[in-house]
CSV table of C-alpha atoms in Angstrom, one decimal:
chain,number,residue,atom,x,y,z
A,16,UNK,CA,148.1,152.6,131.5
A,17,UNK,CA,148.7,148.9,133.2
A,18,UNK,CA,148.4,146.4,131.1
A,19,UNK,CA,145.8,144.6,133.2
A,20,UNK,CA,143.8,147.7,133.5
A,21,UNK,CA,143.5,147.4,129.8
A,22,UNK,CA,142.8,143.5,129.8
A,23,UNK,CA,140.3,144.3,132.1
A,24,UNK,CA,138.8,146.7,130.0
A,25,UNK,CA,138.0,144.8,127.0
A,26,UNK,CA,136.8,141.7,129.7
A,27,UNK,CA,134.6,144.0,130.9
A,28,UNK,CA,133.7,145.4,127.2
A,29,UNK,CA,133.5,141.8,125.6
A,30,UNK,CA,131.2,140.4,128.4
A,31,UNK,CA,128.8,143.3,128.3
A,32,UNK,CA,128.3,142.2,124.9
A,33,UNK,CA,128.0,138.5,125.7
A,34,UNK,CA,125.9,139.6,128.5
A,35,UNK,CA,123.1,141.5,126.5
A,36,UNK,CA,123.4,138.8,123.1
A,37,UNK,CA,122.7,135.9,125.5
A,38,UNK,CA,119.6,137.2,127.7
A,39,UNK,CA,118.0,139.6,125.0
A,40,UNK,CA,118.9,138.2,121.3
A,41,UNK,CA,116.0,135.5,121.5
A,42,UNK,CA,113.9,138.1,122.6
A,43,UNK,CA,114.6,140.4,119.6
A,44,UNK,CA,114.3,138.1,116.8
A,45,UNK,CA,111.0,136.9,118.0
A,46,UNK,CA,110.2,140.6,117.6
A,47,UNK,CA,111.1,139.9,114.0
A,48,UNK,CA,108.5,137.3,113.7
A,49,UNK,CA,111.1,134.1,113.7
A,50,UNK,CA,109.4,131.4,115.2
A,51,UNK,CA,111.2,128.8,118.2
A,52,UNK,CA,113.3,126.8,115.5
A,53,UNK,CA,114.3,129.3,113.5
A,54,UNK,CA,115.9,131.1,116.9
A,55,UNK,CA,117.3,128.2,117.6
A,56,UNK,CA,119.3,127.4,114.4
A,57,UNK,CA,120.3,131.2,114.7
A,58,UNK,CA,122.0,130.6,118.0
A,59,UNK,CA,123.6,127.4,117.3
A,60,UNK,CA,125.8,128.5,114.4
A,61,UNK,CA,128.0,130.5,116.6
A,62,UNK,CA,128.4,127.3,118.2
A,63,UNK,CA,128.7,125.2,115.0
A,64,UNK,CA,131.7,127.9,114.2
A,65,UNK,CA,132.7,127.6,117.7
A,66,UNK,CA,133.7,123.5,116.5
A,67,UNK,CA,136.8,124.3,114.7
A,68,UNK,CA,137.4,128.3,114.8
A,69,UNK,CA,139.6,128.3,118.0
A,70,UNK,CA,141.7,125.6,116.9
A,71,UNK,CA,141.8,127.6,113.3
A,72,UNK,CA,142.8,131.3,114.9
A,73,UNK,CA,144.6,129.6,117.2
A,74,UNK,CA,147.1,127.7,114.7
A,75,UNK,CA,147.2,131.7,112.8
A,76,UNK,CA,147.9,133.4,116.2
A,77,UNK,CA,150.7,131.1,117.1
A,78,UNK,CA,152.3,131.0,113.5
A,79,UNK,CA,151.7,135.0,113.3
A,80,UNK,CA,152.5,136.5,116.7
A,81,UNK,CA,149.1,139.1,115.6
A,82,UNK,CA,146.9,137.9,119.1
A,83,UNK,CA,146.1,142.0,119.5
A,84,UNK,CA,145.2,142.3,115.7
A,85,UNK,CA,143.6,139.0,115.6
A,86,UNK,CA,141.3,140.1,119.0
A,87,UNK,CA,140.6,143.2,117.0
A,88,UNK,CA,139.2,142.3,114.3
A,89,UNK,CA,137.2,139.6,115.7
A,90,UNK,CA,135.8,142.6,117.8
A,91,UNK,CA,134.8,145.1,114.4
A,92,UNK,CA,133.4,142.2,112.7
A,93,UNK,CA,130.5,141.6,116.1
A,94,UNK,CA,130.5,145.6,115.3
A,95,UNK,CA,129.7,145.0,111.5
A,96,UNK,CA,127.2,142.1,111.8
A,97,UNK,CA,125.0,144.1,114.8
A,98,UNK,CA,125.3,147.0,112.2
A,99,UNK,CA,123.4,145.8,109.3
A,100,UNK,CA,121.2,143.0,111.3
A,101,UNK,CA,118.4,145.7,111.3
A,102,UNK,CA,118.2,146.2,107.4
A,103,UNK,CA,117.7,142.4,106.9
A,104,UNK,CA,114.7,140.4,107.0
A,105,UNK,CA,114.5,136.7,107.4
A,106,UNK,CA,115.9,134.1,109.8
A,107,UNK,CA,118.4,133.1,106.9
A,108,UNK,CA,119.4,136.9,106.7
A,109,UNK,CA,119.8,137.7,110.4
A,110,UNK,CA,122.0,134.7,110.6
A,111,UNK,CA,124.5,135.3,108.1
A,112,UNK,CA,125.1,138.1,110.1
A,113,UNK,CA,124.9,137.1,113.8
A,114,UNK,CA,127.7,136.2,114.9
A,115,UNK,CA,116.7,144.6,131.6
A,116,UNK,CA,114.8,146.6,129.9
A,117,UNK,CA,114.8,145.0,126.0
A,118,UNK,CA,111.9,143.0,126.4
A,119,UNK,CA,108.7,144.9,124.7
A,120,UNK,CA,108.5,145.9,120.9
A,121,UNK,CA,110.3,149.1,121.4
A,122,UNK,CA,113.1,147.8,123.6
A,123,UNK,CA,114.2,144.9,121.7
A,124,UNK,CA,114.7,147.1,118.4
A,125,UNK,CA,117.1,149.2,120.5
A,126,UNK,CA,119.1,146.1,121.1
A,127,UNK,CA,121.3,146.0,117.4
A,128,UNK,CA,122.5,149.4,118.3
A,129,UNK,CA,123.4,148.6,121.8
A,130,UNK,CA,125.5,145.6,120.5
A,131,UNK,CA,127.0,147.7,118.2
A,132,UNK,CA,128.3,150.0,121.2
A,133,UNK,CA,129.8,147.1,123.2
A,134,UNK,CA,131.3,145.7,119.9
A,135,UNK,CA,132.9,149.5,119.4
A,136,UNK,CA,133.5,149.6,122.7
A,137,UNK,CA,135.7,145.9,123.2
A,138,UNK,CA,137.3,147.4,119.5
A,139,UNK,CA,138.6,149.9,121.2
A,140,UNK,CA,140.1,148.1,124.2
A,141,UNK,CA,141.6,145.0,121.9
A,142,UNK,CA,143.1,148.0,120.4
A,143,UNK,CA,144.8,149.1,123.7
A,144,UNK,CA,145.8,145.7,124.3
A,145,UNK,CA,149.3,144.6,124.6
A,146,UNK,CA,150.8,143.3,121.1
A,147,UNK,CA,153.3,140.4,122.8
A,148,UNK,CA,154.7,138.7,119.6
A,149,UNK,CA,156.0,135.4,120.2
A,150,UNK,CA,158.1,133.2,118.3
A,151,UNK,CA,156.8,130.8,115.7
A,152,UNK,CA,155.6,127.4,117.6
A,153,UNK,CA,157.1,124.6,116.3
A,154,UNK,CA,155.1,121.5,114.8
A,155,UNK,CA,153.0,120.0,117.0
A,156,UNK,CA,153.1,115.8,117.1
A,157,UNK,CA,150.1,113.9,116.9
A,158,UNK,CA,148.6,112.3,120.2
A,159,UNK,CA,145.8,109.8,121.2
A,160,UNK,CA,143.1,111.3,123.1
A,161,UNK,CA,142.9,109.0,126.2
A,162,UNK,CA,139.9,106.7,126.7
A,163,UNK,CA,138.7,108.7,130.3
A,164,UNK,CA,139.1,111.9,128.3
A,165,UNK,CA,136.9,110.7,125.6
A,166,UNK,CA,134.6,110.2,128.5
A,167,UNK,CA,135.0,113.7,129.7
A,168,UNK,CA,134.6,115.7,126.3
A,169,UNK,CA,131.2,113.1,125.7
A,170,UNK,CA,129.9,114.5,129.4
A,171,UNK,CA,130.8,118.2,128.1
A,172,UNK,CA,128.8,117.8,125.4
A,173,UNK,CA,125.9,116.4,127.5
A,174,UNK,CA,126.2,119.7,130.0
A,175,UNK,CA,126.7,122.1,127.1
A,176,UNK,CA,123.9,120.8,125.4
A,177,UNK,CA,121.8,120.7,128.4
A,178,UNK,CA,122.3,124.4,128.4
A,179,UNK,CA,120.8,124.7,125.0
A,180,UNK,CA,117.2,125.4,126.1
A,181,UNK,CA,117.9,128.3,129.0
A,182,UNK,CA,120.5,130.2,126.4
A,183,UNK,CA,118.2,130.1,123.7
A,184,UNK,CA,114.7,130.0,125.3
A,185,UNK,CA,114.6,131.4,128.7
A,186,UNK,CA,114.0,134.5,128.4
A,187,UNK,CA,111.1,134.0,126.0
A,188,UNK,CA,110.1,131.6,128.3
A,189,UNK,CA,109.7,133.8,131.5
A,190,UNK,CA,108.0,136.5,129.0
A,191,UNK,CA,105.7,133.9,127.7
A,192,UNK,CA,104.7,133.8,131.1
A,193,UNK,CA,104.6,137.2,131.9
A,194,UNK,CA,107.5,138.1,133.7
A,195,UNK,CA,108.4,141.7,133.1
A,196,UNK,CA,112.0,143.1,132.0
A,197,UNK,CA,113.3,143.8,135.1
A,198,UNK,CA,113.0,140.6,136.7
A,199,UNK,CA,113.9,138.4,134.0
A,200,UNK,CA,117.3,140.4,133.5
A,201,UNK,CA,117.7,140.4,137.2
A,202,UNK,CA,117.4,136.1,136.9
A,203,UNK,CA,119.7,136.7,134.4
A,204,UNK,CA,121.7,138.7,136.4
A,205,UNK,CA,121.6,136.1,139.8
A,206,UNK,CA,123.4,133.3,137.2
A,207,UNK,CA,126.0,135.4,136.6
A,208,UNK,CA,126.8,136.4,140.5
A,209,UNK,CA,126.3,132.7,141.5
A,210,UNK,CA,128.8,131.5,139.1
A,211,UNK,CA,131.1,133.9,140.2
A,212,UNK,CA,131.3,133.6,143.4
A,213,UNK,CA,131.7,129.8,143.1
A,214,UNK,CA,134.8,130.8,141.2
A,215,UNK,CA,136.0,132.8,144.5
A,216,UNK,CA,135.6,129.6,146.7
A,217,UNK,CA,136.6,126.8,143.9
A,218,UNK,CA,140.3,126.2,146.0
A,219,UNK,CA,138.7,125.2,149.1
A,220,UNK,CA,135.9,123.2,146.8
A,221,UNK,CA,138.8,121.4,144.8
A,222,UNK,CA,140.3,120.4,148.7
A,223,UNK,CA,136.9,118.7,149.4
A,224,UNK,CA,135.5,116.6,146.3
A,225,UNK,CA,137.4,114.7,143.7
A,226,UNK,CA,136.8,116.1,140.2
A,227,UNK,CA,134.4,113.5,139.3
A,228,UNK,CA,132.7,114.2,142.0
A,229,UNK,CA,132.4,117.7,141.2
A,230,UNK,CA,131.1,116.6,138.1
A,231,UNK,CA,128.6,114.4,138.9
A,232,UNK,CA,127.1,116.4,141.4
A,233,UNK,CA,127.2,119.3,139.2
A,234,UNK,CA,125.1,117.4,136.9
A,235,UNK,CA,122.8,116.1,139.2
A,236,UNK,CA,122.1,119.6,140.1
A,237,UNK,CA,121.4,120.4,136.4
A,238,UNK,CA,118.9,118.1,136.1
A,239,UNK,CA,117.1,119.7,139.3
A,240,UNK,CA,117.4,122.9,137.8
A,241,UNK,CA,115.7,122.4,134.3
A,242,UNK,CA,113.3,120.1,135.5
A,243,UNK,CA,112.2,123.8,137.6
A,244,UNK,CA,112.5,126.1,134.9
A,245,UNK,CA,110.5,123.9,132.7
A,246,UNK,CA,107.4,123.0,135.0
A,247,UNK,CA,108.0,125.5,138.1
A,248,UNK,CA,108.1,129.1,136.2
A,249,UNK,CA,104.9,130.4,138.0
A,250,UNK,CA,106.9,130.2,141.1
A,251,UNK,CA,109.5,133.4,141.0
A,252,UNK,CA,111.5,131.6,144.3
A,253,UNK,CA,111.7,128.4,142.6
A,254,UNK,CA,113.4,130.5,139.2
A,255,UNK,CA,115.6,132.1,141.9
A,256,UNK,CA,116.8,129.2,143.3
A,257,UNK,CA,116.8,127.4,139.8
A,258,UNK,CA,119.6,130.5,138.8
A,259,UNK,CA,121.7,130.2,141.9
A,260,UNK,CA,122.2,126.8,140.4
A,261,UNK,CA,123.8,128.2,137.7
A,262,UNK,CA,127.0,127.8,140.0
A,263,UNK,CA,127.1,124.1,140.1
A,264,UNK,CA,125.6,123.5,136.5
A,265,UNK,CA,128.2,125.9,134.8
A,266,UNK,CA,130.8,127.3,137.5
A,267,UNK,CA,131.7,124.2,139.1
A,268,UNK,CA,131.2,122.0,136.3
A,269,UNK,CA,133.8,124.3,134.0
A,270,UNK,CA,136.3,124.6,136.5
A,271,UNK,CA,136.6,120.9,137.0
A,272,UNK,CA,136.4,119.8,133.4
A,273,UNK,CA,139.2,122.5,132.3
A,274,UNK,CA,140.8,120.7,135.1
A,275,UNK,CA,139.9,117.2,134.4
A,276,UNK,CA,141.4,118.3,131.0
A,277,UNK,CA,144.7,119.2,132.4
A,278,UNK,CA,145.0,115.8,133.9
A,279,UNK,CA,143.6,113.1,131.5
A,280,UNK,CA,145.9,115.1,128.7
A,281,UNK,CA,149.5,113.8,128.4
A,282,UNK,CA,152.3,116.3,128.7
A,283,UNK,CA,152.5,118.6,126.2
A,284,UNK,CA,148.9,118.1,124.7
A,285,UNK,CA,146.7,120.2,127.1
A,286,UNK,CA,146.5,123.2,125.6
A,287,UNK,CA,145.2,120.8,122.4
A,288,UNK,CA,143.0,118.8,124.6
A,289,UNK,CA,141.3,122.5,126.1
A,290,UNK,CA,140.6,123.5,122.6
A,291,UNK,CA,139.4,120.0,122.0
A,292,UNK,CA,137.0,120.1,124.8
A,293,UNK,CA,135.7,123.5,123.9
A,294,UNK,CA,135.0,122.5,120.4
A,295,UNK,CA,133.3,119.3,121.1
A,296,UNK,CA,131.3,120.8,124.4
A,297,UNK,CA,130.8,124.5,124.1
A,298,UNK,CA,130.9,124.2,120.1
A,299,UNK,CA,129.2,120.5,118.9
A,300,UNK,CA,127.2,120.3,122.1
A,301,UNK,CA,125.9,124.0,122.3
A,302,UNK,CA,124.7,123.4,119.0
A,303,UNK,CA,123.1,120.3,119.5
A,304,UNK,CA,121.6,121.4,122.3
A,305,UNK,CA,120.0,125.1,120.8
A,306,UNK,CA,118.7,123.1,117.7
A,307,UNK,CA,117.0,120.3,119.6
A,308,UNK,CA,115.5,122.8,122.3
A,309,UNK,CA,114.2,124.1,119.0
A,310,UNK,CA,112.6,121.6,118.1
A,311,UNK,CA,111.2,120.2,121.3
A,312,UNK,CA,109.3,123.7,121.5
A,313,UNK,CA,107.6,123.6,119.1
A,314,UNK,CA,106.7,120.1,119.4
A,315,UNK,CA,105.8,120.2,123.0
A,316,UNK,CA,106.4,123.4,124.0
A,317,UNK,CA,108.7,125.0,127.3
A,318,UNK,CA,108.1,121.7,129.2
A,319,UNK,CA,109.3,119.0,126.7
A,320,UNK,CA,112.5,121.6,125.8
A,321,UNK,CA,113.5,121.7,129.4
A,322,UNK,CA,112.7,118.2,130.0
A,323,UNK,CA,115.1,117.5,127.1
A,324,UNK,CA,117.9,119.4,128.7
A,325,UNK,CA,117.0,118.1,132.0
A,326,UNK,CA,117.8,114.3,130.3
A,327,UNK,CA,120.5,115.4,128.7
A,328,UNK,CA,122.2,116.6,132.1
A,329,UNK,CA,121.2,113.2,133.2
A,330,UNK,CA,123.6,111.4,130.9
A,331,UNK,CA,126.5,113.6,132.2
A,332,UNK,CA,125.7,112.2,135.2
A,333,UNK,CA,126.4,108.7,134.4
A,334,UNK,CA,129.2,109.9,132.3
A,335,UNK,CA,131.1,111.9,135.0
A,336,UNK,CA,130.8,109.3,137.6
A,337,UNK,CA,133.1,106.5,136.3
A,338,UNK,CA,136.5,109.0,135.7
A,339,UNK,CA,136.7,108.1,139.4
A,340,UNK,CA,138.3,104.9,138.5
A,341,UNK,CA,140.8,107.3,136.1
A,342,UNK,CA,142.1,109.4,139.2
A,343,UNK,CA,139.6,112.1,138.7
């Protein structure tokens, strides 16, 4: 069996899982009676591990040669947790294990099992996976992160936590308002597609806008989009065009930072400054961004959450715009 058939395989495996924990997870521990910041500090610590894990497997991966074993039993662990999460009670006890049709009582208790699948499943195909050893990587030197990349990882942070409130609270939001299943995993569904086909046209998009550009705009867009989910969800085309956005806010805006990384990063530091940026962004600012969303809902409810993001998105904006003058 090609060895990108099987890489494929546990992508597709791994995602499915990512897939049905993002869009229905919020749903199902409200179904357990956990109120908006309870959810939200539930959701964040994945992120709060997310701060310093890769830089910790990845230092044991390169030191090891185990990636396949590694992969594995990252996989049978999401297995494990998913396994027991029905047998405990309390937001405290569904977090020390956490790692569309799901939406009413019934569906969302099927969700644990169906998690437990895709974790077996993604198992399985880590399993399958090539085992390329490679030799011991020597010590790595200390470098100084660059003033316009300190500017970069603090406008990651501002997108990722922007993102806070529509991963955690969306699809409560749409049910609040009562959308039904169907449509709120097919919004779901429309981000996904959107992002991906911006990936399919990023060449000729890298051709045609500088990086900070890209960034800015992307942004901009952000704060468009939030500002609609939070005061427009009556309206099921303004949602729709709120999710196609979804290419800008995430697509574009990842493919340019990774990028921006690449060349704000001296020689022989990038793959440190991408697992730099993913802690600080993806890790410190998804966190930040699920527990304040939190907070704001219950304090003001869907509007003042999405409005938070919304502000947050702004502040990338004027963050992203000055790494013109750095060559971006």
């Amino acid at each position: 069996m090609p060895a990108s058939f099987r890489l494929g395989a546990f992508y597709f495996a791994f995602f499915l899982y990512v897939g049905l924990m993002l869009a229905y997870l919020p749903a199902y521990l409200a179904s357990r009676g956990l109120g908006a910041a309870q959810i939200a500090a539930v959701l964040a610590l994945p992120q709060v591990v997310r701060m310093f894990a890769p830089a910790l497997w990845g230092w044991v991966a390169d030191r090891t040669g185990a990636q396949r074993a590694i992969v594995a039993a990252g996989c049978a662990a999401n297995a494990l947790c998913f396994l027991l999460v029905p047998a405990v009670s309390g937001a405290l006890g569904i977090a020390l294990l956490v790692g569309g049709m799901w939406l009413d009582r019934h569906a969302a208790g099927m969700l644990p099992p169906a998690l437990v699948l895709c974790g077996l499943a993604s198992l399985a195909a880590a399993a399958a996976l090539p085992d390329a050893r490679l030799p011991a990587a020597p010590a790595a030197r200390s470098f100084a992160v660059p003033r316009a990349a300190r500017r970069l990882l603090a406008c990651g942070f501002c997108m990722a936590a922007a993102h806070g409130t529509l991963y955690a609270f969306f699809t409560l939001h749409l049910q609040r308002a009562g959308y039904g299943g169907t449509l709120i995993g097919a919004l779901w569904t429309l981000g996904v597609l959107a992002e991906i086909v911006v990936f399919l046209v990023l060449p000729a998009l890298f051709r045609r806008a500088s990086l900070s550009a890209i960034l800015a705009a992307s942004c901009l867009i952000g704060v468009l989009r939030f500002l609609i989910v939070g005061w427009g969800v009556a309206s099921t085309w303004l949602l729709v065009a709120a999710q196609l956005m979804h290419a800008a806010t995430f697509g574009a805006f990842h493919a340019a930072a990774v990028a921006g990384v690449q060349r704000l990063f001296p020689q022989g530091a990038h793959a440190r400054g991408q697992t730099l940026f993913s802690s600080i962004a993806y890790g410190a600012g998804g966190a930040a961004g699920a527990l304040s969303a939190g907070w704001a809902w219950e304090a003001g409810g869907p509007g003042a959450a999405f409005s938070l993001s919304a502000l947050a998105a702004a502040l990338g904006v004027f963050l992203a715009y000055p790494l013109k003058r750095a060559g971006l």
